[in-house]
Amino acid sequence: MDAASGRLDRTLAQMFPDLSRARLQDLVRAGHVRRDGAVVLDPALKVGPGAALTVTVPEAVSAIPQGESLALAIPYEDDDLVVVDKPAGLVVHPAPGHEEGTLVNALIAHCGDSLSGIGGVRRPGIVHRLDKDTSGLMVVAKNDAAHQGLAAQFADHGRSGPLERAYLALAWGIPEPARGTISADLARSRHNREKIAVVRPGEGRHAVTHYAVEARYGTASLVRCRLETGRTHQIRVHLAHIGHPLLGDAVYGGAFKTKASRLPEAARAALAALNRQALHAGLLGFAHPRTGKPLRFESPAPADLARLLATLAT
């Protein structure tokens, strides 16, 4: 279909009045729109008059996730909650482009109907999230009372309550001082909506990360991070903000790719095999939402990250 002049999403909305603009934007970002035969991914792209636009609309999927038998590592489970050690590469809940094969799909199969409904049909039981390529510990609520109790602890972020979360991060360089606090507001980037950016105070959401260098490897360091707030991509953006992005982070550490050449050969190979940001949620502690009993779980670095650490230490 020939396009009129203007923004791509607005042009598509005129051409396909039966589809909402938000739905069309999702189709663009998912690679289902072509201009003159080439895939376009930016809904705000300017299109000139006469451009040939092609839209492929995938078959509709159920809004209610279905259970899938996927392997889960479960350090702890009772009638109120389940603690999961999420592997890297696993998306937490269904979203455009990831309608199946998520943690939620696996949890539905594992728990049946015993998941809290507070998060909605697409996020049952989900109290907090980890990025797809971040591994580590999560807690999931099995009923609404547990969900409310856990959510209150996560909202407090351990300032006055029992919640404790710590992450292992491999960062380029060695942060100075070796122990400190990063306080910088975060918001969606104006230039790339898929990224989070540090913004001036008052223009985003308050975000605080406490860090401590645990080991030094010359060109890189092992950093333990503790969250005082829980913003999207917080550790990745904060460490990049102070000049020490995560190894393997293609989104926030792309400018540091050449540093890989300074690593020993075995470390270069391990970093290439990692193929993700070097971040692991290794510690999770909270009070049981029903009994008040302190629960604390630790997860060692998974094999891919442990291999990279070992090669850096030699």
PDB file of N, CA, C and O in Angstrom, residues 127-128 150-165 167 205-208 210 226-232 234 285:
ATOM      1  N   VAL A 127       6.135 -10.588  41.554  1.00  0.00           N
ATOM      2  CA  VAL A 127       6.320  -9.492  42.501  1.00  0.00           C
ATOM      3  C   VAL A 127       7.408  -8.538  42.009  1.00  0.00           C
ATOM      4  O   VAL A 127       7.330  -7.326  42.176  1.00  0.00           O
ATOM      5  N   HIS A 128       8.459  -9.100  41.412  1.00  0.00           N
ATOM      6  CA  HIS A 128       9.561  -8.296  40.870  1.00  0.00           C
ATOM      7  C   HIS A 128      10.120  -9.032  39.665  1.00  0.00           C
ATOM      8  O   HIS A 128       9.767 -10.187  39.408  1.00  0.00           O
ATOM      9  N   LEU A 150       4.821  -9.476  50.176  1.00  0.00           N
ATOM     10  CA  LEU A 150       6.113  -9.377  49.495  1.00  0.00           C
ATOM     11  C   LEU A 150       6.267  -8.038  48.786  1.00  0.00           C
ATOM     12  O   LEU A 150       7.330  -7.408  48.819  1.00  0.00           O
ATOM     13  N   ALA A 151       5.189  -7.578  48.136  1.00  0.00           N
ATOM     14  CA  ALA A 151       5.244  -6.306  47.412  1.00  0.00           C
ATOM     15  C   ALA A 151       5.574  -5.157  48.352  1.00  0.00           C
ATOM     16  O   ALA A 151       6.321  -4.229  47.998  1.00  0.00           O
ATOM     17  N   ALA A 152       5.047  -5.206  49.570  1.00  0.00           N
ATOM     18  CA  ALA A 152       5.341  -4.150  50.542  1.00  0.00           C
ATOM     19  C   ALA A 152       6.822  -4.140  50.896  1.00  0.00           C
ATOM     20  O   ALA A 152       7.436  -3.068  51.050  1.00  0.00           O
ATOM     21  N   GLN A 153       7.424  -5.319  51.013  1.00  0.00           N
ATOM     22  CA  GLN A 153       8.847  -5.389  51.320  1.00  0.00           C
ATOM     23  C   GLN A 153       9.694  -4.869  50.157  1.00  0.00           C
ATOM     24  O   GLN A 153      10.683  -4.161  50.359  1.00  0.00           O
ATOM     25  N   PHE A 154       9.292  -5.214  48.939  1.00  0.00           N
ATOM     26  CA  PHE A 154      10.052  -4.741  47.784  1.00  0.00           C
ATOM     27  C   PHE A 154       9.884  -3.236  47.603  1.00  0.00           C
ATOM     28  O   PHE A 154      10.805  -2.553  47.152  1.00  0.00           O
ATOM     29  N   ALA A 155       8.722  -2.703  47.941  1.00  0.00           N
ATOM     30  CA  ALA A 155       8.520  -1.255  47.847  1.00  0.00           C
ATOM     31  C   ALA A 155       9.417  -0.517  48.831  1.00  0.00           C
ATOM     32  O   ALA A 155       9.880   0.601  48.561  1.00  0.00           O
ATOM     33  N   ASP A 156       9.691  -1.137  49.970  1.00  0.00           N
ATOM     34  CA  ASP A 156      10.557  -0.524  50.986  1.00  0.00           C
ATOM     35  C   ASP A 156      12.031  -0.658  50.625  1.00  0.00           C
ATOM     36  O   ASP A 156      12.869   0.127  51.068  1.00  0.00           O
ATOM     37  N   HIS A 157      12.377  -1.666  49.805  1.00  0.00           N
ATOM     38  CA  HIS A 157      13.747  -1.892  49.317  1.00  0.00           C
ATOM     39  C   HIS A 157      14.754  -2.055  50.447  1.00  0.00           C
ATOM     40  O   HIS A 157      15.936  -1.701  50.293  1.00  0.00           O
ATOM     41  N   GLY A 158      14.290  -2.567  51.604  1.00  0.00           N
ATOM     42  CA  GLY A 158      15.223  -2.823  52.678  1.00  0.00           C
ATOM     43  C   GLY A 158      15.639  -1.608  53.465  1.00  0.00           C
ATOM     44  O   GLY A 158      16.529  -1.686  54.320  1.00  0.00           O
ATOM     45  N   ARG A 159      15.029  -0.454  53.195  1.00  0.00           N
ATOM     46  CA  ARG A 159      15.410   0.747  53.945  1.00  0.00           C
ATOM     47  C   ARG A 159      15.080   0.594  55.425  1.00  0.00           C
ATOM     48  O   ARG A 159      15.865   0.959  56.285  1.00  0.00           O
ATOM     49  N   SER A 160      13.892   0.075  55.712  1.00  0.00           N
ATOM     50  CA  SER A 160      13.488  -0.113  57.103  1.00  0.00           C
ATOM     51  C   SER A 160      12.985  -1.525  57.362  1.00  0.00           C
ATOM     52  O   SER A 160      12.647  -1.866  58.495  1.00  0.00           O
ATOM     53  N   GLY A 161      12.919  -2.343  56.328  1.00  0.00           N
ATOM     54  CA  GLY A 161      12.394  -3.690  56.452  1.00  0.00           C
ATOM     55  C   GLY A 161      13.445  -4.745  56.178  1.00  0.00           C
ATOM     56  O   GLY A 161      14.635  -4.451  56.040  1.00  0.00           O
ATOM     57  N   PRO A 162      13.022  -5.994  56.064  1.00  0.00           N
ATOM     58  CA  PRO A 162      13.960  -7.116  55.991  1.00  0.00           C
ATOM     59  C   PRO A 162      14.472  -7.460  54.592  1.00  0.00           C
ATOM     60  O   PRO A 162      15.331  -8.322  54.454  1.00  0.00           O
ATOM     61  N   LEU A 163      13.953  -6.814  53.550  1.00  0.00           N
ATOM     62  CA  LEU A 163      14.360  -7.199  52.205  1.00  0.00           C
ATOM     63  C   LEU A 163      15.846  -6.971  51.991  1.00  0.00           C
ATOM     64  O   LEU A 163      16.393  -5.922  52.349  1.00  0.00           O
ATOM     65  N   GLU A 164      16.486  -7.948  51.362  1.00  0.00           N
ATOM     66  CA  GLU A 164      17.918  -7.856  51.049  1.00  0.00           C
ATOM     67  C   GLU A 164      18.139  -8.420  49.652  1.00  0.00           C
ATOM     68  O   GLU A 164      17.744  -9.552  49.355  1.00  0.00           O
ATOM     69  N   ARG A 165      18.731  -7.628  48.804  1.00  0.00           N
ATOM     70  CA  ARG A 165      19.050  -8.081  47.449  1.00  0.00           C
ATOM     71  C   ARG A 165      20.457  -7.641  47.087  1.00  0.00           C
ATOM     72  O   ARG A 165      20.831  -6.484  47.284  1.00  0.00           O
ATOM     73  N   TYR A 167      23.641  -8.215  43.970  1.00  0.00           N
ATOM     74  CA  TYR A 167      23.972  -8.715  42.636  1.00  0.00           C
ATOM     75  C   TYR A 167      25.488  -8.780  42.478  1.00  0.00           C
ATOM     76  O   TYR A 167      26.218  -7.918  42.997  1.00  0.00           O
ATOM     77  N   ARG A 205      12.935   8.977  37.638  1.00  0.00           N
ATOM     78  CA  ARG A 205      12.634   8.303  38.901  1.00  0.00           C
ATOM     79  C   ARG A 205      13.906   8.182  39.737  1.00  0.00           C
ATOM     80  O   ARG A 205      14.979   7.846  39.221  1.00  0.00           O
ATOM     81  N   HIS A 206      13.775   8.473  41.020  1.00  0.00           N
ATOM     82  CA  HIS A 206      14.897   8.399  41.947  1.00  0.00           C
ATOM     83  C   HIS A 206      15.474   6.988  41.939  1.00  0.00           C
ATOM     84  O   HIS A 206      14.747   6.000  42.002  1.00  0.00           O
ATOM     85  N   ALA A 207      16.799   6.864  41.856  1.00  0.00           N
ATOM     86  CA  ALA A 207      17.443   5.554  41.804  1.00  0.00           C
ATOM     87  C   ALA A 207      18.763   5.598  42.562  1.00  0.00           C
ATOM     88  O   ALA A 207      19.573   6.506  42.361  1.00  0.00           O
ATOM     89  N   VAL A 208      18.984   4.606  43.424  1.00  0.00           N
ATOM     90  CA  VAL A 208      20.191   4.549  44.244  1.00  0.00           C
ATOM     91  C   VAL A 208      20.747   3.132  44.232  1.00  0.00           C
ATOM     92  O   VAL A 208      20.021   2.158  44.485  1.00  0.00           O
ATOM     93  N   HIS A 210      24.132   0.940  45.761  1.00  0.00           N
ATOM     94  CA  HIS A 210      25.335   0.856  46.585  1.00  0.00           C
ATOM     95  C   HIS A 210      26.236  -0.229  45.996  1.00  0.00           C
ATOM     96  O   HIS A 210      25.759  -1.304  45.628  1.00  0.00           O
ATOM     97  N   ARG A 226      24.131  -3.499  45.688  1.00  0.00           N
ATOM     98  CA  ARG A 226      22.915  -3.622  46.485  1.00  0.00           C
ATOM     99  C   ARG A 226      21.968  -2.500  46.093  1.00  0.00           C
ATOM    100  O   ARG A 226      22.355  -1.338  46.032  1.00  0.00           O
ATOM    101  N   LEU A 227      20.723  -2.865  45.813  1.00  0.00           N
ATOM    102  CA  LEU A 227      19.748  -1.893  45.346  1.00  0.00           C
ATOM    103  C   LEU A 227      19.013  -1.244  46.509  1.00  0.00           C
ATOM    104  O   LEU A 227      18.525  -1.928  47.403  1.00  0.00           O
ATOM    105  N   GLU A 228      18.935   0.077  46.465  1.00  0.00           N
ATOM    106  CA  GLU A 228      18.063   0.800  47.393  1.00  0.00           C
ATOM    107  C   GLU A 228      16.747   1.148  46.705  1.00  0.00           C
ATOM    108  O   GLU A 228      15.740   1.448  47.351  1.00  0.00           O
ATOM    109  N   THR A 229      16.758   1.117  45.389  1.00  0.00           N
ATOM    110  CA  THR A 229      15.551   1.262  44.573  1.00  0.00           C
ATOM    111  C   THR A 229      15.604   0.170  43.518  1.00  0.00           C
ATOM    112  O   THR A 229      16.652  -0.449  43.319  1.00  0.00           O
ATOM    113  N   GLY A 230      14.505  -0.063  42.825  1.00  0.00           N
ATOM    114  CA  GLY A 230      14.471  -1.150  41.851  1.00  0.00           C
ATOM    115  C   GLY A 230      13.983  -0.694  40.502  1.00  0.00           C
ATOM    116  O   GLY A 230      12.891  -1.064  40.083  1.00  0.00           O
ATOM    117  N   ARG A 231      14.780   0.089  39.803  1.00  0.00           N
ATOM    118  CA  ARG A 231      14.390   0.611  38.495  1.00  0.00           C
ATOM    119  C   ARG A 231      14.861  -0.311  37.372  1.00  0.00           C
ATOM    120  O   ARG A 231      15.845  -1.046  37.514  1.00  0.00           O
ATOM    121  N   THR A 232      14.202  -0.212  36.227  1.00  0.00           N
ATOM    122  CA  THR A 232      14.588  -0.999  35.062  1.00  0.00           C
ATOM    123  C   THR A 232      16.035  -0.708  34.674  1.00  0.00           C
ATOM    124  O   THR A 232      16.439   0.451  34.556  1.00  0.00           O
ATOM    125  N   GLN A 234      18.686  -0.724  36.290  1.00  0.00           N
ATOM    126  CA  GLN A 234      19.343   0.224  37.198  1.00  0.00           C
ATOM    127  C   GLN A 234      20.842  -0.003  37.345  1.00  0.00           C
ATOM    128  O   GLN A 234      21.633   0.927  37.163  1.00  0.00           O
ATOM    129  N   GLY A 285      16.955 -11.995  50.284  1.00  0.00           N
ATOM    130  CA  GLY A 285      16.466 -12.241  51.632  1.00  0.00           C
ATOM    131  C   GLY A 285      15.199 -11.444  51.885  1.00  0.00           C
ATOM    132  O   GLY A 285      15.056 -10.321  51.412  1.00  0.00           O
TER     133      GLY A 285
END
